[in-house]
Short mmCIF file of C-alpha atoms in Angstrom, two decimals:
data_model
loop_
_atom_site.label_atom_id
_atom_site.label_comp_id
_atom_site.label_asym_id
_atom_site.label_seq_id
_atom_site.Cartn_x
_atom_site.Cartn_y
_atom_site.Cartn_z
CA SER A 17 88.16 116.65 116.49
CA GLN A 18 91.42 116.27 118.39
CA LYS A 19 90.90 115.77 122.09
CA ILE A 20 93.26 115.57 125.04
CA GLU A 21 92.17 114.23 128.39
CA GLN A 22 93.97 114.65 131.67
CA ASN A 23 92.42 113.81 135.00
CA SER A 24 90.81 117.04 136.08
CA GLU A 25 90.62 115.91 139.69
CA ALA A 26 93.58 116.69 141.88
CA LEU A 27 95.92 113.86 142.72
CA ASN A 28 97.00 113.68 146.37
CA ILE A 29 99.84 111.40 147.32
CA GLN A 30 102.09 110.86 150.29
CA GLU A 31 105.65 112.11 150.19
CA GLY A 32 108.06 109.43 149.01
CA LYS A 33 105.51 107.62 146.88
CA THR A 34 105.40 107.52 143.09
CA ALA A 35 102.91 109.82 141.42
CA THR A 36 101.46 108.71 138.09
CA LEU A 37 99.60 111.15 135.85
CA THR A 38 97.72 110.15 132.72
CA CYS A 39 97.30 111.86 129.37
CA ASN A 40 94.95 110.35 126.79
CA TYR A 41 94.44 111.73 123.31
CA THR A 42 92.00 110.90 120.53
CA ASN A 43 91.59 111.47 116.81
CA TYR A 44 95.22 112.04 115.93
CA SER A 45 98.66 110.52 116.03
CA PRO A 46 101.21 112.97 117.44
CA ALA A 47 104.83 112.63 116.39
CA TYR A 48 105.82 113.63 119.92
CA LEU A 49 104.38 114.66 123.22
CA GLN A 50 105.65 117.18 125.77
CA TRP A 51 105.07 117.51 129.49
CA TYR A 52 105.14 120.82 131.34
CA ARG A 53 104.90 121.87 134.95
CA GLN A 54 102.95 124.95 136.01
CA ASP A 55 103.04 126.60 139.42
CA PRO A 56 100.28 129.00 140.53
CA GLY A 57 100.66 132.43 138.98
CA ARG A 58 103.48 131.39 136.67
CA GLY A 59 103.93 130.23 133.11
CA PRO A 60 104.42 126.55 132.27
CA VAL A 61 107.93 125.13 132.35
CA PHE A 62 109.04 122.43 129.93
CA LEU A 63 110.02 119.11 131.53
CA LEU A 64 110.28 116.32 128.99
CA LEU A 65 109.61 115.45 125.36
CA ILE A 66 109.02 111.91 124.12
CA ARG A 67 108.82 110.94 120.46
CA GLU A 68 106.53 108.34 118.90
CA ASN A 69 109.40 105.92 118.36
CA GLU A 70 110.43 106.12 122.03
CA LYS A 71 108.66 103.97 124.58
CA GLU A 72 110.14 105.64 127.64
CA LYS A 73 112.12 108.75 128.60
CA ARG A 74 113.74 109.53 131.92
CA LYS A 75 115.10 112.64 133.57
CA GLU A 76 116.22 112.39 137.17
CA ARG A 77 113.10 111.36 139.15
CA LEU A 78 110.80 111.83 136.15
CA LYS A 79 109.75 109.14 133.71
CA VAL A 80 107.43 109.44 130.74
CA THR A 81 105.99 106.63 128.65
CA PHE A 82 104.26 106.90 125.30
CA ASP A 83 101.94 104.19 124.04
CA THR A 84 100.82 105.06 120.51
CA THR A 85 98.51 102.03 120.39
CA LEU A 86 96.63 103.05 123.52
CA LYS A 87 97.01 106.73 122.59
CA GLN A 88 98.25 107.43 126.06
CA SER A 89 101.21 108.93 127.88
CA LEU A 90 101.99 108.33 131.53
CA PHE A 91 104.07 110.72 133.60
CA HIS A 92 105.72 109.35 136.73
CA ILE A 93 107.46 111.17 139.56
CA THR A 94 109.33 108.78 141.84
CA ALA A 95 110.19 109.56 145.46
CA SER A 96 107.80 112.49 145.32
CA GLN A 97 108.46 115.60 147.41
CA PRO A 98 106.20 118.46 148.53
CA ALA A 99 108.14 120.67 146.09
CA ASP A 100 106.71 118.55 143.26
CA SER A 101 103.25 119.92 144.03
CA ALA A 102 102.08 121.73 140.90
CA THR A 103 99.85 121.30 137.87
CA TYR A 104 101.26 119.12 135.13
CA LEU A 105 100.25 119.65 131.51
CA CYS A 106 100.65 117.27 128.62
CA ALA A 107 100.98 118.69 125.13
CA PRO A 108 100.88 116.39 122.12
CA TYR A 109 102.17 117.80 118.86
CA SER A 110 99.20 118.41 116.60
CA GLY A 111 100.90 119.30 113.35
CA GLY A 112 102.05 122.35 111.45
CA TYR A 113 104.19 125.09 112.86
CA GLN A 114 104.92 123.95 116.37
CA LYS A 115 101.28 123.41 117.11
CA VAL A 116 101.26 121.55 120.34
CA THR A 117 97.85 121.37 121.95
CA PHE A 118 97.77 121.54 125.73
CA GLY A 119 95.65 119.45 128.01
CA THR A 120 93.90 121.13 130.92
CA GLY A 121 96.39 119.64 133.37
CA THR A 122 96.33 117.57 136.53
CA LYS A 123 97.03 119.19 139.87
CA LEU A 124 99.37 117.15 142.02
CA GLN A 125 99.57 117.65 145.76
CA VAL A 126 102.33 115.85 147.63
CA ILE A 127 101.50 115.57 151.32
CA PRO A 128 104.42 115.61 153.80
CA ASP B 1 110.82 133.06 132.70
CA ALA B 2 114.38 133.95 131.83
CA GLY B 3 114.68 135.78 128.54
CA ILE B 4 110.97 136.52 128.13
CA THR B 5 109.11 139.45 129.57
CA GLN B 6 105.50 140.46 129.24
CA SER B 7 103.98 143.86 129.81
CA PRO B 8 101.84 144.87 131.46
CA ARG B 9 101.62 142.11 134.06
CA HIS B 10 98.16 143.21 135.15
CA LYS B 11 95.58 145.32 133.42
CA VAL B 12 91.98 146.29 134.04
CA THR B 13 90.11 147.85 131.16
CA GLU B 14 86.58 148.55 130.04
CA THR B 15 84.53 146.85 127.37
CA GLY B 16 85.07 148.33 123.93
CA THR B 17 88.54 149.72 124.51
CA PRO B 18 91.58 148.52 122.54
CA VAL B 19 94.31 146.77 124.51
CA THR B 20 97.84 145.83 123.46
CA LEU B 21 99.97 143.30 125.28
CA ARG B 22 103.68 143.08 124.63
CA CYS B 23 106.01 140.12 124.66
CA HIS B 24 109.74 140.72 124.52
CA GLN B 25 112.43 138.04 124.22
CA THR B 26 116.20 138.19 124.42
CA GLU B 27 116.79 134.62 123.18
CA ASN B 28 116.61 135.37 119.45
CA HIS B 29 114.17 132.49 118.96
CA ARG B 30 112.34 132.43 115.66
CA TYR B 31 108.95 131.24 116.89
CA MET B 32 106.66 133.16 119.21
CA TYR B 33 103.16 132.36 120.45
CA TRP B 34 100.30 133.94 122.32
CA TYR B 35 98.05 131.76 124.48
CA ARG B 36 95.17 132.42 126.79
CA GLN B 37 94.51 130.28 129.83
CA ASP B 38 91.08 129.90 131.36
CA PRO B 39 89.72 127.48 133.96
CA GLY B 40 88.42 124.33 132.32
CA HIS B 41 89.98 125.15 128.95
CA GLY B 42 93.66 125.03 129.59
CA LEU B 43 96.05 126.87 127.33
CA ARG B 44 94.62 127.79 123.95
CA LEU B 45 96.66 129.19 121.08
CA ILE B 46 95.55 132.61 119.85
CA HIS B 47 98.18 133.48 117.24
CA TYR B 48 101.73 132.52 116.51
CA SER B 49 104.66 133.87 114.51
CA TYR B 50 107.26 131.96 112.54
CA GLY B 51 109.39 134.99 111.70
CA VAL B 52 109.40 138.75 111.43
CA LYS B 53 106.13 139.81 109.82
CA ASP B 54 105.07 136.17 109.46
CA THR B 55 102.08 135.31 111.62
CA ASP B 56 99.16 132.91 111.56
CA LYS B 57 95.98 132.21 113.48
CA GLY B 58 95.52 129.73 116.26
CA GLU B 59 92.34 128.13 117.47
CA VAL B 60 90.87 131.19 119.26
CA SER B 61 91.95 134.13 117.10
CA ASP B 62 88.64 135.98 116.73
CA GLY B 63 88.85 139.46 118.25
CA TYR B 64 92.65 139.40 118.38
CA SER B 65 95.38 140.63 116.06
CA VAL B 66 99.16 140.39 116.29
CA SER B 67 102.21 142.06 114.87
CA ARG B 68 105.87 141.21 114.82
CA SER B 69 108.12 143.90 113.36
CA LYS B 70 111.26 142.72 115.15
CA THR B 71 112.52 139.30 116.15
CA GLU B 72 112.35 140.18 119.83
CA ASP B 73 108.85 141.68 120.04
CA PHE B 74 105.44 140.11 119.51
CA LEU B 75 102.39 142.27 120.18
CA LEU B 76 98.87 141.04 120.85
CA THR B 77 96.02 143.51 120.32
CA LEU B 78 92.46 143.16 121.44
CA GLU B 79 90.75 145.42 118.95
CA SER B 80 87.68 146.05 121.11
CA ALA B 81 87.91 144.26 124.42
CA THR B 82 84.96 142.18 125.64
CA SER B 83 84.32 140.55 129.00
CA SER B 84 84.87 137.13 127.40
CA GLN B 85 88.49 138.15 126.84
CA THR B 86 89.12 138.37 130.57
CA SER B 87 91.88 135.82 130.98
CA VAL B 88 95.52 135.20 131.70
CA TYR B 89 97.64 135.65 128.59
CA PHE B 90 100.93 133.88 128.11
CA CYS B 91 103.59 134.49 125.53
CA ALA B 92 105.90 131.63 124.57
CA ILE B 93 108.93 131.19 122.35
CA SER B 94 110.67 128.25 120.74
CA GLU B 95 113.85 127.82 118.77
CA SER B 96 112.55 125.24 116.38
CA SER B 97 109.24 124.11 114.98
CA GLY B 98 107.29 121.07 113.97
CA THR B 99 109.30 117.93 114.60
CA GLY B 100 112.59 119.75 115.05
CA ARG B 101 114.92 118.90 117.87
CA LYS B 102 114.62 122.09 119.92
CA ASN B 103 110.91 122.67 119.88
CA GLU B 104 110.12 122.94 123.55
CA GLN B 105 108.38 126.16 124.41
CA PHE B 106 109.54 128.70 126.99
CA PHE B 107 106.81 130.76 128.58
CA GLY B 108 106.70 134.28 129.92
CA PRO B 109 105.26 135.19 133.33
CA GLY B 110 101.80 135.99 132.00
CA THR B 111 99.49 139.01 131.88
CA ARG B 112 96.29 139.01 133.87
CA LEU B 113 93.68 140.99 131.94
CA THR B 114 90.30 141.94 133.33
CA VAL B 115 87.68 143.47 131.05
CA LEU B 116 84.84 145.13 132.94
#
């Protein structure tokens, strides 16, 4: 069955450093993968989408890579700030009508 | 959360009672979704809609039904609520589907449901 793995342990980093979050998937080949941010008590917010023919995508301080051979996406936040503290969800497309499947997310804590 | 509202935002009910959650959008997006979010499971798709009166099941649809009589409204009904349906429910919308170009999802603020 399709499986998505994100590090369930919280990631704590110092302000100004680069945070790197990992998303691994197994048993399918998604045409694209999305990343979302979720703050406590709120719905997820879309950040970036990367397609299978794209190696890297950037948006301001965010960078996403997509390695279809390793079946892995990495999400980077450069020059991290305390305001970046949130849970980040990856969501590979799993086929059919907009069926993205969400990972359980990684909680990021940026320490001032 | 702009353009998507959910009601109620909080609800406490008893086992065996029917419950209806409402999702309303002002974006005129074709696709609408209901998810539940539980610790350790992440977001799981319950049902989705790809147009008025067109709906289909997601991965955790047992015990839930949906209806969409207008583009802007998508209702989720728990036919007979059980304690296992205690969760946070999110509605989402998207303009496009599949591998389309505008297929990011926009989420509502969520409904916290407690079934005693």
